[in-house]
Short mmCIF file of C-alpha atoms in Angstrom, two decimals:
data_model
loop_
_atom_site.label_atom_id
_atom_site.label_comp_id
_atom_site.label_asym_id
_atom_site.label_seq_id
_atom_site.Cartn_x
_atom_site.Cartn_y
_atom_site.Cartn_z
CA UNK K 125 96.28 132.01 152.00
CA UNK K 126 96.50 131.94 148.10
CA UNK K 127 97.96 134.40 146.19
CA UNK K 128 96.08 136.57 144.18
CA UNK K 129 96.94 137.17 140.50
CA UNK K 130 97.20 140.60 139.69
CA UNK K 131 96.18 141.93 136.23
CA UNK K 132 98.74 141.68 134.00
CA UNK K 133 99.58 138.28 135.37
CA UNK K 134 95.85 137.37 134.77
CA UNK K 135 96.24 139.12 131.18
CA UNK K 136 99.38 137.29 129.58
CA UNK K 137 97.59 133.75 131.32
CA UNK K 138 94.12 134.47 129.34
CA UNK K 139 96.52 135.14 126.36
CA UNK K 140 98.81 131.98 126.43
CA UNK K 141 95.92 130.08 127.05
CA UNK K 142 94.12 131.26 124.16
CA UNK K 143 96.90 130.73 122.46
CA UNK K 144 96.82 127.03 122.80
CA UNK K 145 92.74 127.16 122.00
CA UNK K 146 93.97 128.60 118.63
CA UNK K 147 97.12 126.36 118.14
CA UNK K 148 95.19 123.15 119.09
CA UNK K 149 91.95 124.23 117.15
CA UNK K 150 94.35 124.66 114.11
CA UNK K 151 96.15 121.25 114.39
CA UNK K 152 92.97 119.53 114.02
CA UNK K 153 91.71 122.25 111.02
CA UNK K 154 94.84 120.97 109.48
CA UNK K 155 94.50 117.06 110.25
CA UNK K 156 90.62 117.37 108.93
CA UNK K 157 91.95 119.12 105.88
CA UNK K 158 95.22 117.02 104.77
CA UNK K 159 94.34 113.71 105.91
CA UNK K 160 91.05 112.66 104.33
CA UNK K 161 89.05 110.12 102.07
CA UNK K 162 89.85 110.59 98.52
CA UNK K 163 86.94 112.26 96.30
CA UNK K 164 86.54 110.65 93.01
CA UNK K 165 84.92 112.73 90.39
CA UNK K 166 81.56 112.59 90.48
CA UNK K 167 79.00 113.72 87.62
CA UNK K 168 76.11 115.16 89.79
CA UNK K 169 74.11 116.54 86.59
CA UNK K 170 70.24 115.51 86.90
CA UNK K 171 69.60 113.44 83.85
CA UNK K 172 66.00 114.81 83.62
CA UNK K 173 68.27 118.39 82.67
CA UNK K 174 70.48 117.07 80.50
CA UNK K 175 69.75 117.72 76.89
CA UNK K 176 70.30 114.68 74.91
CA UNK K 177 71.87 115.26 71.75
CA UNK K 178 71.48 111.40 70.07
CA UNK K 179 68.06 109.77 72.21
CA UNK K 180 69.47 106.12 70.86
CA UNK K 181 72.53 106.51 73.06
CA UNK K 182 72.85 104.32 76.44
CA UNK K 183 74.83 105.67 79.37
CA UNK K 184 77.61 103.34 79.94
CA UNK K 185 78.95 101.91 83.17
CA UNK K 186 81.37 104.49 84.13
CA UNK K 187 79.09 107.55 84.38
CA UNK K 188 77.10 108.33 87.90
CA UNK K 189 74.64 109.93 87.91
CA UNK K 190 75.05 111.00 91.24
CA UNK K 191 76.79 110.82 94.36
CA UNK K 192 73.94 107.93 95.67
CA UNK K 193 74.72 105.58 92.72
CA UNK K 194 78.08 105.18 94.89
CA UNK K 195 79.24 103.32 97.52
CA UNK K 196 80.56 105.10 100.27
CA UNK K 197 84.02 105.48 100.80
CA UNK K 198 84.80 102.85 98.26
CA UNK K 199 87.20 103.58 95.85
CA UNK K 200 89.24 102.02 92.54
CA UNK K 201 93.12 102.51 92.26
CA UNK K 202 94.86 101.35 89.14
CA UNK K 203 98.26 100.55 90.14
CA UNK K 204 100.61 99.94 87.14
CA UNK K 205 104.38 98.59 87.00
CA UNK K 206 106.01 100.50 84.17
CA UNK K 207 108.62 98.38 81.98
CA UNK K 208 111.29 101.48 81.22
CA UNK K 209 112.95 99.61 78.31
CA UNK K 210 109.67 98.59 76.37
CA UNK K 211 108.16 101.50 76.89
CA UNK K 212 104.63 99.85 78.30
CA UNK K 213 102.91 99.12 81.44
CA UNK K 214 103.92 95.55 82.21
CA UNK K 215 102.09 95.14 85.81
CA UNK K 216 98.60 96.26 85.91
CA UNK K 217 96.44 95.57 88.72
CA UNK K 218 92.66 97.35 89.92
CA UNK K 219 92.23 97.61 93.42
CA UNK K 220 89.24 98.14 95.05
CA UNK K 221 89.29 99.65 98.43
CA UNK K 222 86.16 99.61 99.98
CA UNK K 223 86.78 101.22 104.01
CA UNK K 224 82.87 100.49 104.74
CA UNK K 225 82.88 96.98 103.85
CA UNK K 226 86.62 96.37 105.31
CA UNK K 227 88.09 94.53 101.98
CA UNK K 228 90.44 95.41 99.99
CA UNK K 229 90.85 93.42 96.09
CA UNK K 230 93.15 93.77 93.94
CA UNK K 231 92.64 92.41 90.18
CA UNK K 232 95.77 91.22 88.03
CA UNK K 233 94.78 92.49 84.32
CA UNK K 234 96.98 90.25 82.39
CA UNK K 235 99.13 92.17 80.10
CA UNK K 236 98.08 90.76 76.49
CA UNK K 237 94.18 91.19 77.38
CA UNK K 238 92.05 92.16 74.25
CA UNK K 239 90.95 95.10 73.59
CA UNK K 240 88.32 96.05 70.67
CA UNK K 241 90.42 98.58 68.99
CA UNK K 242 92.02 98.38 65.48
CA UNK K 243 95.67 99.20 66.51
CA UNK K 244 99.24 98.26 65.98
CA UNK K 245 98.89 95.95 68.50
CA UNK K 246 95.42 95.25 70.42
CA UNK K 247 97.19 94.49 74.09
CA UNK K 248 96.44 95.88 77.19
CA UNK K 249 99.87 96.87 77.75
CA UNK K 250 100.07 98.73 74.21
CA UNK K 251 97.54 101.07 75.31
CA UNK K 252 100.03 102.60 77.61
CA UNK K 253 102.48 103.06 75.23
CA UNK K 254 100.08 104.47 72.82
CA UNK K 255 98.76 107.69 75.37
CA UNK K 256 99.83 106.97 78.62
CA UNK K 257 98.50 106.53 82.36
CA UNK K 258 95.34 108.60 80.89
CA UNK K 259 94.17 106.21 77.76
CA UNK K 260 94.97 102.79 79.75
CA UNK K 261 92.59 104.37 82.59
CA UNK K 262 90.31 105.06 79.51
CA UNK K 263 90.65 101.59 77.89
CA UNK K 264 90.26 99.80 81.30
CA UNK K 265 87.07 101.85 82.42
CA UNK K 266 85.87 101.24 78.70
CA UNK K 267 86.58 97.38 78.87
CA UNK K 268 84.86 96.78 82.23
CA UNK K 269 82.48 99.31 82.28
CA UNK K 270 83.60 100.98 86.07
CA UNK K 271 85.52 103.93 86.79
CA UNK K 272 89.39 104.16 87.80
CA UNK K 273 89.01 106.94 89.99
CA UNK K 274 92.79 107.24 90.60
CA UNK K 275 96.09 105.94 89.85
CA UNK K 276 99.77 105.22 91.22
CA UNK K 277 102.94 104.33 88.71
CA UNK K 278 105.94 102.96 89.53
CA UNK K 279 108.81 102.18 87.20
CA UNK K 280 111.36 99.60 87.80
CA UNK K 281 113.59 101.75 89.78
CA UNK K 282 111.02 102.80 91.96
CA UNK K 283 110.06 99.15 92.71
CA UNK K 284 113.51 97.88 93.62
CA UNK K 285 114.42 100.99 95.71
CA UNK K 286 110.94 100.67 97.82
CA UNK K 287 111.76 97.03 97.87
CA UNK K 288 115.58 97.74 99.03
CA UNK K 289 113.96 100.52 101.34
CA UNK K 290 111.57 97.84 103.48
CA UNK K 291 114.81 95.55 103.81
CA UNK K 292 113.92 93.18 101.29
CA UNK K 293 111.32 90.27 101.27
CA UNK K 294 111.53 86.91 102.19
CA UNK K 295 110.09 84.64 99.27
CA UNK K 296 109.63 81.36 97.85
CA UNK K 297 111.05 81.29 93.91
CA UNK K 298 108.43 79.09 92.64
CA UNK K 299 110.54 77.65 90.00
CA UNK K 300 114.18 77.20 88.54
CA UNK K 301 115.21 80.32 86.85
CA UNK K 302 118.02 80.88 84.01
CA UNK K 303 117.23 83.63 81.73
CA UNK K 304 119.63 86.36 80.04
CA UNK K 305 118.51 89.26 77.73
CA UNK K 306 121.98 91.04 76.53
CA UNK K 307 120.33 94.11 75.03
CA UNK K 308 118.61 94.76 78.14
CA UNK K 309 121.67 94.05 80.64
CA UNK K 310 119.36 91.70 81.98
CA UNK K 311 119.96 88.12 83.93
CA UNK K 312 118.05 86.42 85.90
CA UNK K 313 119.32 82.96 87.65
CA UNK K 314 117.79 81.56 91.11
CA UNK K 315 117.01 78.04 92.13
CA UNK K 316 113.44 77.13 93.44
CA UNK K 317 112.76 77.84 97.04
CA UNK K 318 112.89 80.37 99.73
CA UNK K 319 115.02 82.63 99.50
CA UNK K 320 115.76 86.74 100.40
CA UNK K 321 115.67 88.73 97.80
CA UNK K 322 116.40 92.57 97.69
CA UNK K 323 115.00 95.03 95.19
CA UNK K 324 117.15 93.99 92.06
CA UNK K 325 116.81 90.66 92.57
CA UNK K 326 112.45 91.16 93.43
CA UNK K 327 112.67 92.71 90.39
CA UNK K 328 114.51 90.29 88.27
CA UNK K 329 112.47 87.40 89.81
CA UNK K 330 108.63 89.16 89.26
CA UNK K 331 109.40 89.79 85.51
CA UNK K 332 110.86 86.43 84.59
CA UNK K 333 108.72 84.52 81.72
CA UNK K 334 110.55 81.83 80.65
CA UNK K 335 114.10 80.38 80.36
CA UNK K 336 117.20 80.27 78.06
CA UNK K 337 115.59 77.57 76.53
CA UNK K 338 111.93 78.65 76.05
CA UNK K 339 110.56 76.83 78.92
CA UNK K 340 108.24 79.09 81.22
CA UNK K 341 105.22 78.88 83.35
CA UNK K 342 103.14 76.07 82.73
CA UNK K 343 100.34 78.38 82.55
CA UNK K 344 102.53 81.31 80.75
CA UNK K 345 101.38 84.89 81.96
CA UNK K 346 99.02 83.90 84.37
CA UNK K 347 101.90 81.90 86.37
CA UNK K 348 103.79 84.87 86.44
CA UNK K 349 100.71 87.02 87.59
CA UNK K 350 100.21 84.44 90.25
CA UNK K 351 104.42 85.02 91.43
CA UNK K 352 103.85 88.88 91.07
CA UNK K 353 100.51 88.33 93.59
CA UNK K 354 102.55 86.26 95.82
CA UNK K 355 105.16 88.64 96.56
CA UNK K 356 103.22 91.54 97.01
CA UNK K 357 101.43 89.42 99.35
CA UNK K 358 105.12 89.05 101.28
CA UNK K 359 105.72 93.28 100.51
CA UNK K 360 102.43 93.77 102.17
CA UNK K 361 103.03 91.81 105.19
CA UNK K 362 106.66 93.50 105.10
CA UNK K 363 105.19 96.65 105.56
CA UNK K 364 103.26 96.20 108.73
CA UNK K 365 107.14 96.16 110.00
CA UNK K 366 108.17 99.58 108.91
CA UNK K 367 109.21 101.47 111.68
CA UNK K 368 111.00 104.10 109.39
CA UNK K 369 108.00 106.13 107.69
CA UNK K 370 109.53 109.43 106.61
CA UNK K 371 112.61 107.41 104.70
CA UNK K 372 109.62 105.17 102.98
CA UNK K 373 107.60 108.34 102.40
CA UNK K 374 110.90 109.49 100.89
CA UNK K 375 111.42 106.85 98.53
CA UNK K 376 107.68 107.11 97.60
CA UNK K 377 107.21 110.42 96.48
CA UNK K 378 110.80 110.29 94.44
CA UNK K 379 109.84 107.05 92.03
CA UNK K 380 105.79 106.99 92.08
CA UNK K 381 103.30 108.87 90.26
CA UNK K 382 100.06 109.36 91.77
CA UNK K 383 96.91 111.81 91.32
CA UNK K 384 96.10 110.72 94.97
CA UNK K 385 97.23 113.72 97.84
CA UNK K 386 99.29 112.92 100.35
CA UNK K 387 96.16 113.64 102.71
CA UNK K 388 94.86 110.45 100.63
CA UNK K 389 97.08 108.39 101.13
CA UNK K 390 97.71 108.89 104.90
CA UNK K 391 93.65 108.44 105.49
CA UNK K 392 93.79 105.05 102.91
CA UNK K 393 97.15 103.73 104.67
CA UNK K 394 95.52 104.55 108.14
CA UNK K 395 92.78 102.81 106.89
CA UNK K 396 94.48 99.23 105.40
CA UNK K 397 96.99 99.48 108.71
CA UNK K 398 93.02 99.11 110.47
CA UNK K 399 91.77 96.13 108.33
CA UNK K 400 94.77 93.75 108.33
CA UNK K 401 96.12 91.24 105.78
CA UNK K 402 92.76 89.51 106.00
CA UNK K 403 91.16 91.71 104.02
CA UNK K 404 93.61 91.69 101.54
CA UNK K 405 92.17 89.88 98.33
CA UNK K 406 94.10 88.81 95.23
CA UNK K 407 92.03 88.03 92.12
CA UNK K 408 92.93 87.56 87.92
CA UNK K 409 90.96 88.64 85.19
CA UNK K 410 89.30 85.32 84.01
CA UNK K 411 89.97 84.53 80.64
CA UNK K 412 92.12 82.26 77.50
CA UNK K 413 95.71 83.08 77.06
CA UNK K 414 95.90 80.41 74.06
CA UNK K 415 94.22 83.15 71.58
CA UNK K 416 94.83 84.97 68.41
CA UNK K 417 94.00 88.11 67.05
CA UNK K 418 94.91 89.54 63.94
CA UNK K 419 97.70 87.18 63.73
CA UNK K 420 98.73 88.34 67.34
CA UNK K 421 98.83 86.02 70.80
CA UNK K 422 96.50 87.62 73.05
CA UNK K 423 94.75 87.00 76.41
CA UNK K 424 90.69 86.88 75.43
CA UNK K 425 88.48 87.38 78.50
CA UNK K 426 85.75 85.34 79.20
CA UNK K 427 83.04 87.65 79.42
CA UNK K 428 80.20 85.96 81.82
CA UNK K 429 83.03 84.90 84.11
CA UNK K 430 84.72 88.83 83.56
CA UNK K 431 81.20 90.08 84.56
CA UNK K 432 81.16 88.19 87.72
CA UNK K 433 84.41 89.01 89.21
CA UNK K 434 84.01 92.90 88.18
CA UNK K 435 80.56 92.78 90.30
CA UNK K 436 82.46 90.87 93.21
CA UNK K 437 85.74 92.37 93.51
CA UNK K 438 85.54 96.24 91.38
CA UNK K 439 82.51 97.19 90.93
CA UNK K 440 82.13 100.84 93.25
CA UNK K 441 78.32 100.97 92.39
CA UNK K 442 75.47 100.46 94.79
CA UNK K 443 73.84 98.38 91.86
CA UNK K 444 75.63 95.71 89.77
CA UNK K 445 76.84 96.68 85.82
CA UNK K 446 75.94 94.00 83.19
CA UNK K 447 77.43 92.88 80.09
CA UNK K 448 75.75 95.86 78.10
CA UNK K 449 78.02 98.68 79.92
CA UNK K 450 81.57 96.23 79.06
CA UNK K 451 83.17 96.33 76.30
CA UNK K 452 84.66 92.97 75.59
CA UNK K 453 86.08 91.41 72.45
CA UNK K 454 85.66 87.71 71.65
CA UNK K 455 87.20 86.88 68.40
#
């Protein structure tokens, strides 16, 4: 014959079992609330309220109109290496992360592009130096008429401690390297071929131009974008390894700069962990790395080509941008 429970037993069960209700209900409250899709900003203003100021002006490719003009849960990073001697952004590369359409691209933008300004110097890579993270988002969106909806920095101490942190890469130097820069306490010497490299010597080996002697890439910068894609390529497949996440969240939040929550990031890293290196997508910003401007060696784009690749590989809009909304200088 069972036992009966009396009251009070009957009571403190009702209450520890509410008790988990609330704890569990919570948990998830909390999961829902940290870990989620980012929100780009979003200008939901109905253009039949707006009061136009100048009726000759043309909306340009990085306003939205609203939330529609979007695709869903698609989203553009800009993800920038910082050079801490010259005081620029050396490594810049767009990614677009699109979670409906299981892809993720990520464009080189070659440091010497051309931009239509008047400045010291008319470089991509200047613009940084000029205002920061906040005017090379502005001269990007500006030049290829999307939206950056967020970004994440990481100077060179950041990228050899997260390389260092993953237990180095595997990689294949593409070519003979013997370079030495005194002033910056800089030397980089490796022989072609595979080889492990940890984060000092990833680092020396993805900023490498040329030689001793002036000998480089055959292509110049767009050989060395193509080493920098190749070992993030190798960094990428390193991380599906990780089995230490708290030390590499560590790391992370000590060297990178990001407007992107940690809630973010989870949800995208969840995400990529979902879609696999297949999805992974390395592009370059077509273009001539033979020109001049203003007496100055710079990287023109070619803007048909530009246009293309932006509506392939960036563009977050339902409908494609055209030449009108860029803003691209041919000399």
């Amino acid at each position: 014959m069972k036992k009966k429970l009396n009251p009070s037993r009957k009571e403190r069960l009702a209450v520890i079992l509410l008790s988990l209700l609330f704890i569990f209900v919570a948990i998830a409250a909390v999961i829902k609330f940290v870990v989620r899709a980012p929100s780009p900003a979003v200008d939901t203003t109905d253009p039949a309220d707006a009061v136009q100021e100048d009726q000759t002006d043309e909306p340009t490719g990085s306003e939205v109109s609203s939330p529609d003009a979007r695709k869903e849960y698609c989203y553009t990073i800009l993800v920038s290496g910082l050079d801490d001697d010259n005081g620029g952004s050396d490594t810049n590369i767009l990614v677009r992360f699109d979670a409906v359409g299981k892809s993720i691209d990520l464009v080189s933008l070659p440091r010497d592009t051309l931009l239509n300004h008047e400045w010291a110097s008319n470089k991509l890579n200047f613009a940084y130096a000029k205002g920061g993270t906040e005017l090379l988002r502005t001269e990007i969106e500006n030049l290829l008429g999307i939206p950056v909806d967020f970004y994440v920095t990481v100077n060179l101490k950041g990228f050899i401690a997260l390389v260092d942190q993953i237990g180095g890469v595997d990689f294949d130097v593409p070519v003979d390297m013997d370079y030495d820069d005194p002033y910056q306490d800089l030397h980089i010497h490796y022989k072609k071929g595979l080889q492990h490299l940890n984060g000092q010597q990833a680092m020396e080996v993805v900023r490498w131009r040329k030689n001793n002697d002036g000998v480089g890439y055959a292509t110049a910068d767009i050989g060395r974008i193509e080493t920098q894609q190749a070992f993030l390529t190798q960094v990428a497949k390193q991380l599906l390894k990780i089995d230490n996440v708290p030390a590499m969240a560590q790391v992370f939040f000590k060297y990178v700069k990001t407007d992107l929550t940690v809630g973010n990031l989870v949800w995208l890293g969840t995400e990529a962990l979902g879609m696999g290196m297949d999805a992974v997508s390395f592009h370059t910003l077509p273009g001539d790395g033979t020109g001049y401007y203003r007496k100055e060696s710079v990287y023109v784009l070619d803007p048909e080509a530009t246009l293309t690749l932006v509506n392939e590989a960036l563009n977050p809009y339902n409908e494609p941008i055209t030449l009108e909304d860029m803003d691209i200088l041919v000399p």
